[in-house]
Short mmCIF file of C-alpha atoms and ligand atoms in Angstrom, two decimals:
data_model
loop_
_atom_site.label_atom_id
_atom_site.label_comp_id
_atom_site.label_asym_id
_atom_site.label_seq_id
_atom_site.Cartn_x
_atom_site.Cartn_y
_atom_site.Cartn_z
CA UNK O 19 56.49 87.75 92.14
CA UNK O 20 58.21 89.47 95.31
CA UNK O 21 61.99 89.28 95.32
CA UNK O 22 62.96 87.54 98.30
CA UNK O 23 65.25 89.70 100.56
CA UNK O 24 68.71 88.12 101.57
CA UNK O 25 68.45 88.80 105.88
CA UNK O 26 71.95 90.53 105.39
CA UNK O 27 71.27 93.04 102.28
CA UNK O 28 70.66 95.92 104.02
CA UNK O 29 73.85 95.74 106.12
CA UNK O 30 77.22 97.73 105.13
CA UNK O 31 79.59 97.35 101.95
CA UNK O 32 83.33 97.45 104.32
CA UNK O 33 85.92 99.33 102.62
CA UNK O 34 89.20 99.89 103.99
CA UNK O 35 92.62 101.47 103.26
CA UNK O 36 95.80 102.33 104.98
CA UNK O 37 94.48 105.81 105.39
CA UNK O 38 92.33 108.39 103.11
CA UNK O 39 93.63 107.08 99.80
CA UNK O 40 90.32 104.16 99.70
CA UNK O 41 88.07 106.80 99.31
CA UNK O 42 88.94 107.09 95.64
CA UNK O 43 87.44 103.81 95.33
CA UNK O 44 84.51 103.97 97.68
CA UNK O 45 83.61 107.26 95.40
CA UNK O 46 83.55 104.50 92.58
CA UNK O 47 81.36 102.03 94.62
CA UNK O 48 79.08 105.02 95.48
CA UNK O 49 78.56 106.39 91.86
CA UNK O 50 77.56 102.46 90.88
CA UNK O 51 75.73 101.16 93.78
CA UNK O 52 74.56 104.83 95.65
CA UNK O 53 71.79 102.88 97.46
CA UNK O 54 73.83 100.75 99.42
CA UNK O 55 75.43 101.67 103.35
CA UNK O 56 79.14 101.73 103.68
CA UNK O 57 81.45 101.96 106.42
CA UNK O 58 85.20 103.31 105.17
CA UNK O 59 87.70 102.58 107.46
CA UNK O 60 91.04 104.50 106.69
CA UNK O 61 94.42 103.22 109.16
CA UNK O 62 95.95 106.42 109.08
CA UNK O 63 97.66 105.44 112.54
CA UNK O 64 99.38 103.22 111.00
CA UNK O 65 100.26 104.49 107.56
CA UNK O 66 102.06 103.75 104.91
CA UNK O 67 101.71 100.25 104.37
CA UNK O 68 103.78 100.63 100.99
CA UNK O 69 107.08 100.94 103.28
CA UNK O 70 106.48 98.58 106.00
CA UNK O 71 107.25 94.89 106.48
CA UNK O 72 105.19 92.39 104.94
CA UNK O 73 104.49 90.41 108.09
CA UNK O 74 103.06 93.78 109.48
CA UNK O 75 101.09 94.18 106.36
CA UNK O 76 99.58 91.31 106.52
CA UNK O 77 98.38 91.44 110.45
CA UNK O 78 97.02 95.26 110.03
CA UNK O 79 94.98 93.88 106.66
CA UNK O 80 93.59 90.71 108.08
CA UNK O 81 92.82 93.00 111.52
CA UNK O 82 91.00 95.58 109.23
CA UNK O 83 88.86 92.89 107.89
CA UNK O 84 87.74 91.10 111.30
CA UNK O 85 87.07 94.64 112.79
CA UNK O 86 84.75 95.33 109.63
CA UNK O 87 83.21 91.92 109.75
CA UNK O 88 82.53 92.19 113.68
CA UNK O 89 80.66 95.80 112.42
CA UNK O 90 78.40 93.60 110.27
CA UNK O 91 79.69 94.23 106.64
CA UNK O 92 78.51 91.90 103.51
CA UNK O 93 81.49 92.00 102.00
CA UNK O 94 84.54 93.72 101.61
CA UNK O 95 86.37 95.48 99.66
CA UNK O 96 90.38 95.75 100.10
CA UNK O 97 90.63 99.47 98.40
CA UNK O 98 94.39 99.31 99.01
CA UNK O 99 96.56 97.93 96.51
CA UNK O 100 99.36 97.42 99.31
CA UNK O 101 97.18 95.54 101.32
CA UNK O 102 95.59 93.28 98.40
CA UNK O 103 99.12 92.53 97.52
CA UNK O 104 99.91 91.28 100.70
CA UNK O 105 97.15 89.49 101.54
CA UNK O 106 94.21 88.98 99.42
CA UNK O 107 95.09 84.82 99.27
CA UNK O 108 95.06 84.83 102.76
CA UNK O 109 91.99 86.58 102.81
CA UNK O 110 90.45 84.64 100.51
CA UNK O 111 91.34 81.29 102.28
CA UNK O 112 90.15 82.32 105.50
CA UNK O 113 86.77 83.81 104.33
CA UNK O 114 86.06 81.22 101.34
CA UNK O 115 82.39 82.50 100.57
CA UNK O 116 82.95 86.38 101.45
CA UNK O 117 82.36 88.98 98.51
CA UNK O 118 85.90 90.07 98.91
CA UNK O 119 87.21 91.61 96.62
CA UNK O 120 91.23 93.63 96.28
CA UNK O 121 92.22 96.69 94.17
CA UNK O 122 95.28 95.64 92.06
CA UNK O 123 96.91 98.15 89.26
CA UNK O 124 94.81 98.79 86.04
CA UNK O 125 97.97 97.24 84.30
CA UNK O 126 95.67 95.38 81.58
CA UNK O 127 93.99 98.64 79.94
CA UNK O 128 97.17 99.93 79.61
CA UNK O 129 99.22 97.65 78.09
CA UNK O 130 96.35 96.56 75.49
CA UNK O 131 96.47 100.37 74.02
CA UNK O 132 97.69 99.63 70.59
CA UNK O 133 101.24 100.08 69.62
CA UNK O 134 103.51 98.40 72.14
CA UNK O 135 103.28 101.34 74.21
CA UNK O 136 105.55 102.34 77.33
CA UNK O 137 103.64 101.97 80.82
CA UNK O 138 104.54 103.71 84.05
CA UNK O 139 103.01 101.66 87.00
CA UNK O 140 103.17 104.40 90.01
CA UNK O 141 102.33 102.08 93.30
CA UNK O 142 104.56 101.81 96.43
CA UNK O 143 107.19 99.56 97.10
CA UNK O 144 105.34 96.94 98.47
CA UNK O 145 102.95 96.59 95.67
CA UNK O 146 105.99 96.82 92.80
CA UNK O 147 108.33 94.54 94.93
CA UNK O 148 105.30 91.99 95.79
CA UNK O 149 104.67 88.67 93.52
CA UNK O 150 101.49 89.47 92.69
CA UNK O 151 102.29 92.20 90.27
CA UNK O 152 105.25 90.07 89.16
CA UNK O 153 102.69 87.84 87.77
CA UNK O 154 100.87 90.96 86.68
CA UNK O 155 103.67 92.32 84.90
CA UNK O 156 104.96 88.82 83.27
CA UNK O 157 101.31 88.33 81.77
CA UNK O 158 101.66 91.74 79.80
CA UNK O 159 105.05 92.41 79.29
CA UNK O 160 104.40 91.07 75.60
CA UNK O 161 102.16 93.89 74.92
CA UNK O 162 103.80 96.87 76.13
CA UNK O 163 107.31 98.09 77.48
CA UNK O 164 106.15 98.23 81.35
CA UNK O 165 108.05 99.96 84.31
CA UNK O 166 107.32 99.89 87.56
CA UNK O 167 107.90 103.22 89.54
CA UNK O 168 108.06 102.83 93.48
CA UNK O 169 106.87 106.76 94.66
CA UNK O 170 107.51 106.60 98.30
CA UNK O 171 106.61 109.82 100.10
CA UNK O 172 103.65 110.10 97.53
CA UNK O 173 100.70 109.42 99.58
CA UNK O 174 101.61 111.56 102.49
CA UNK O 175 100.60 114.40 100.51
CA UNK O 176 97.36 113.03 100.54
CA UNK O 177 96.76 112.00 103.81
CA UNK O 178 97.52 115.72 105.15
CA UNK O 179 95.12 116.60 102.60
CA UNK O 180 97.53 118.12 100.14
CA UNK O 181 96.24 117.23 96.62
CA UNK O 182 97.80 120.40 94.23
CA UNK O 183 100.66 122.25 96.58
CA UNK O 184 103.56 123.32 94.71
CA UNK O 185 105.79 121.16 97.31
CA UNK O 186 103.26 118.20 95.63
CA UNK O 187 103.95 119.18 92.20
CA UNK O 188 108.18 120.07 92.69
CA UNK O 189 108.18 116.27 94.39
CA UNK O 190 105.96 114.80 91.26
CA UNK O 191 108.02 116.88 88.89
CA UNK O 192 111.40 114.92 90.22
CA UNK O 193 109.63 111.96 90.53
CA UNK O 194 108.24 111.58 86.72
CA UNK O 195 110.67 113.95 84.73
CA UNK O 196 112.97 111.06 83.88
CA UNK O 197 110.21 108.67 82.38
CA UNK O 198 108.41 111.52 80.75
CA UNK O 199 109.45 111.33 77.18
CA UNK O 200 109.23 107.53 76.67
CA UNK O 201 105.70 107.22 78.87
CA UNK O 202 102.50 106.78 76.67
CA UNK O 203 100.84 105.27 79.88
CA UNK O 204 100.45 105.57 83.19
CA UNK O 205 99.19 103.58 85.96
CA UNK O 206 97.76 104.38 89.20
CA UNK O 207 98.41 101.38 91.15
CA UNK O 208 97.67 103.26 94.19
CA UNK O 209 94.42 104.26 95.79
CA UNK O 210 96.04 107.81 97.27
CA UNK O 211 96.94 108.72 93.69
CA UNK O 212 93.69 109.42 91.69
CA UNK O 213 93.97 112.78 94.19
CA UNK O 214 96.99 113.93 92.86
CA UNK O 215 95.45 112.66 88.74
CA UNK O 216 95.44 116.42 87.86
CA UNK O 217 98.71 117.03 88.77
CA UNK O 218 100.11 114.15 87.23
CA UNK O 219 98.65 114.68 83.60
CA UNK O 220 99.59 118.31 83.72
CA UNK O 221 103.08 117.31 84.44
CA UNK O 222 102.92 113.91 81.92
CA UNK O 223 101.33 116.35 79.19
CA UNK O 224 97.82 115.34 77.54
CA UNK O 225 99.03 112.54 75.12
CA UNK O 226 100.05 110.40 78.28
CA UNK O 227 96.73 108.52 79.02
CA UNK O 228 96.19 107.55 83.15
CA UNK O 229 94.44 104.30 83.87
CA UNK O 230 93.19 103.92 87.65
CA UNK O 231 91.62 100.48 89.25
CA UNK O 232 89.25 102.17 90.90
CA UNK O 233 85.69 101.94 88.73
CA UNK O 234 86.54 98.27 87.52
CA UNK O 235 86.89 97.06 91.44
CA UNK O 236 83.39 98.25 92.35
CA UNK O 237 82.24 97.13 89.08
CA UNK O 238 83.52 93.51 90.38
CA UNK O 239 82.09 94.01 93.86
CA UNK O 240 78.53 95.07 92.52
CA UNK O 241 79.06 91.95 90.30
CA UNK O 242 79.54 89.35 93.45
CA UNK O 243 76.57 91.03 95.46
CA UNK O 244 74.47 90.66 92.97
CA UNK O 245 75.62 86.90 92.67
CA UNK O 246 75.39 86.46 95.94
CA UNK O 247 71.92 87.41 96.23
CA UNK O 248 73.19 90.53 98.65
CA UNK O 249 72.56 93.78 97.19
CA UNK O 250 70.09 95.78 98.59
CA UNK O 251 66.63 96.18 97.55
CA UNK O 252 66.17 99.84 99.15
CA UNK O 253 65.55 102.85 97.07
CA UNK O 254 67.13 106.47 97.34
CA UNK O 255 70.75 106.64 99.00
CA UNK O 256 72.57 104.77 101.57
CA UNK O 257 74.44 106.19 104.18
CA UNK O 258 78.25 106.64 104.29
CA UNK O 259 79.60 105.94 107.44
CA UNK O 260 83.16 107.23 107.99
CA UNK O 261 86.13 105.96 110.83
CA UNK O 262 89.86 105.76 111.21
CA UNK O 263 92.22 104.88 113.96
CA UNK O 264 93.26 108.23 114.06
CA UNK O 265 89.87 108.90 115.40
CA UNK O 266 89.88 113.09 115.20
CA UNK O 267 87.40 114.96 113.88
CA UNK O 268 90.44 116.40 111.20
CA UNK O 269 91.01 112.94 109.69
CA UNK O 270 86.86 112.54 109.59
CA UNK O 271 86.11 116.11 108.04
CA UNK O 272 89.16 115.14 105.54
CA UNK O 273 87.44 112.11 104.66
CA UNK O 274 84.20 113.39 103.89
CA UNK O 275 85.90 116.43 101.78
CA UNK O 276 88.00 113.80 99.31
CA UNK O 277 84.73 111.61 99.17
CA UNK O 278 83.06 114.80 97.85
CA UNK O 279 85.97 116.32 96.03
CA UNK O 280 85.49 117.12 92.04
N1 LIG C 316 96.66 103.35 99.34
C1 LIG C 316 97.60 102.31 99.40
C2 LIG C 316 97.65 101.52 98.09
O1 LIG C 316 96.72 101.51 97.33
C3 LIG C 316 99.01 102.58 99.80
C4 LIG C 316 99.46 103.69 100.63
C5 LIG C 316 100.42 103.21 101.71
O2 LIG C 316 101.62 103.11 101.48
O3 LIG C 316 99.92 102.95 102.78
O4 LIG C 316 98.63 100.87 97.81
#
């Protein structure tokens, strides 16, 4: 029998970040689900969330969304771990039957290793100060010895595009060097840092295993279009569409080169 084609399937998968760091996750969505359309919208105008109030957070986050719905996307994914923090609830109240789903720090892979081992959750302030990993943290703190590392300044590296400069690694080098010895984990509980990954495990040494969100938040999202009846029924790829409030042709060409970055 012929499958029955939702009317919105072929539209767009939104993803959105507070700049270029998203793209680490719509890479993810892309390797799992290449046939669908995207449109990535990075706020580099208005980054870092990680250091701003969370009133502010909250209004650029819910704006992102309405912007991405008015474009037409089936669902959205909140590739920020800032913004999630902030205001996935919110997000989920106001769009009840959405696929909407929020990046939050791989915390659970980590702690589960075996042997109590010593975690090192990178994210930015917002994200370590926020509830939500409070809870996080409280549900796993049993397991493993967990610490959470603010790393302000971090992502700016990224968003100029600066993934292995020797400025990157001296700032990485100050930032880690204290936690180095005790750290059998390490989490990326931001989307900017699976650019800098190399770096980091060079500097945390091999035995120091890095966990990233990334692949298990489009492995949810292909999991709730499917449910929903919404993935596409196309063959061969979708198109990747790319925008930012920054709006040159610099922040676009950026954004195509860390989508296609090894
Ligand atoms: N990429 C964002 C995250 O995952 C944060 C970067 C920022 O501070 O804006 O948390």
């Amino acid at each position: 029998m012929e499958k029955k084609e939702h009317p919105m399937s072929d539209c767009p998968i939104g993803v959105f970040d507070s700049g270029l760091g998203g793209i680490s996750v719509l890479r993810e969505l892309y390797q799992i689900m290449p046939e669908e359309n995207y449109i990535y919208f990075g706020d580099s105008k208005h980054a870092p969330y990680g250091t701003k109030p969370l009133e502010e957070i909250r209004r650029l986050t819910i704006a992102n969304v309405e912007m991405l719905l008015e474009r037409g996307a089936k669902g959205i994914v909140v590739a920020c771990n800032t913004a999630t923090a902030a205001a996935v609830r919110i997000l989920r109240g106001k769009y009840p039957n959405l696929p909407l789903v929020g990046i939050e720090p791989a915390l659970k892979p980590a702690a589960m290793q075996p042997g109590h081992p010593t975690v090192l959750v990178m994210a930015t302030p917002m994200t370590i100060q926020g509830d939500k990993y409070k809870h996080l943290r409280t549900r796993y703190e049993s397991e493993a010895d967990i610490i959470g590392l603010p790393c302000p300044g971090l992502m700016e590296f990224v968003e100029t595009g600066n993934t292995h400069g020797e400025d990157l690694r001296a700032f990485l080098e100050d930032l880690l060097m204290p936690y180095i010895r005790e750290t059998d984990a390490i989490v990326l509980g931001c989307t900017h840092y699976p650019f800098v990954r190399e770096l980091i495990q060079q500097i945390a040494g091999e035995r120091v295993r890095i966990f990233d969100g990334g692949n298990g938040t489009a492995r949810e999202m292909c999991r709730r279009l499917t449910a929903a009846g919404l993935r596409t029924l196309r063959k061969g790829p979708g198109t990747v569409l790319f925008e930012n409030s920054l709006a040159t042709k610099e922040e676009i060409e950026l954004s195509r080169t860390l989508f296609q970055k090894k």
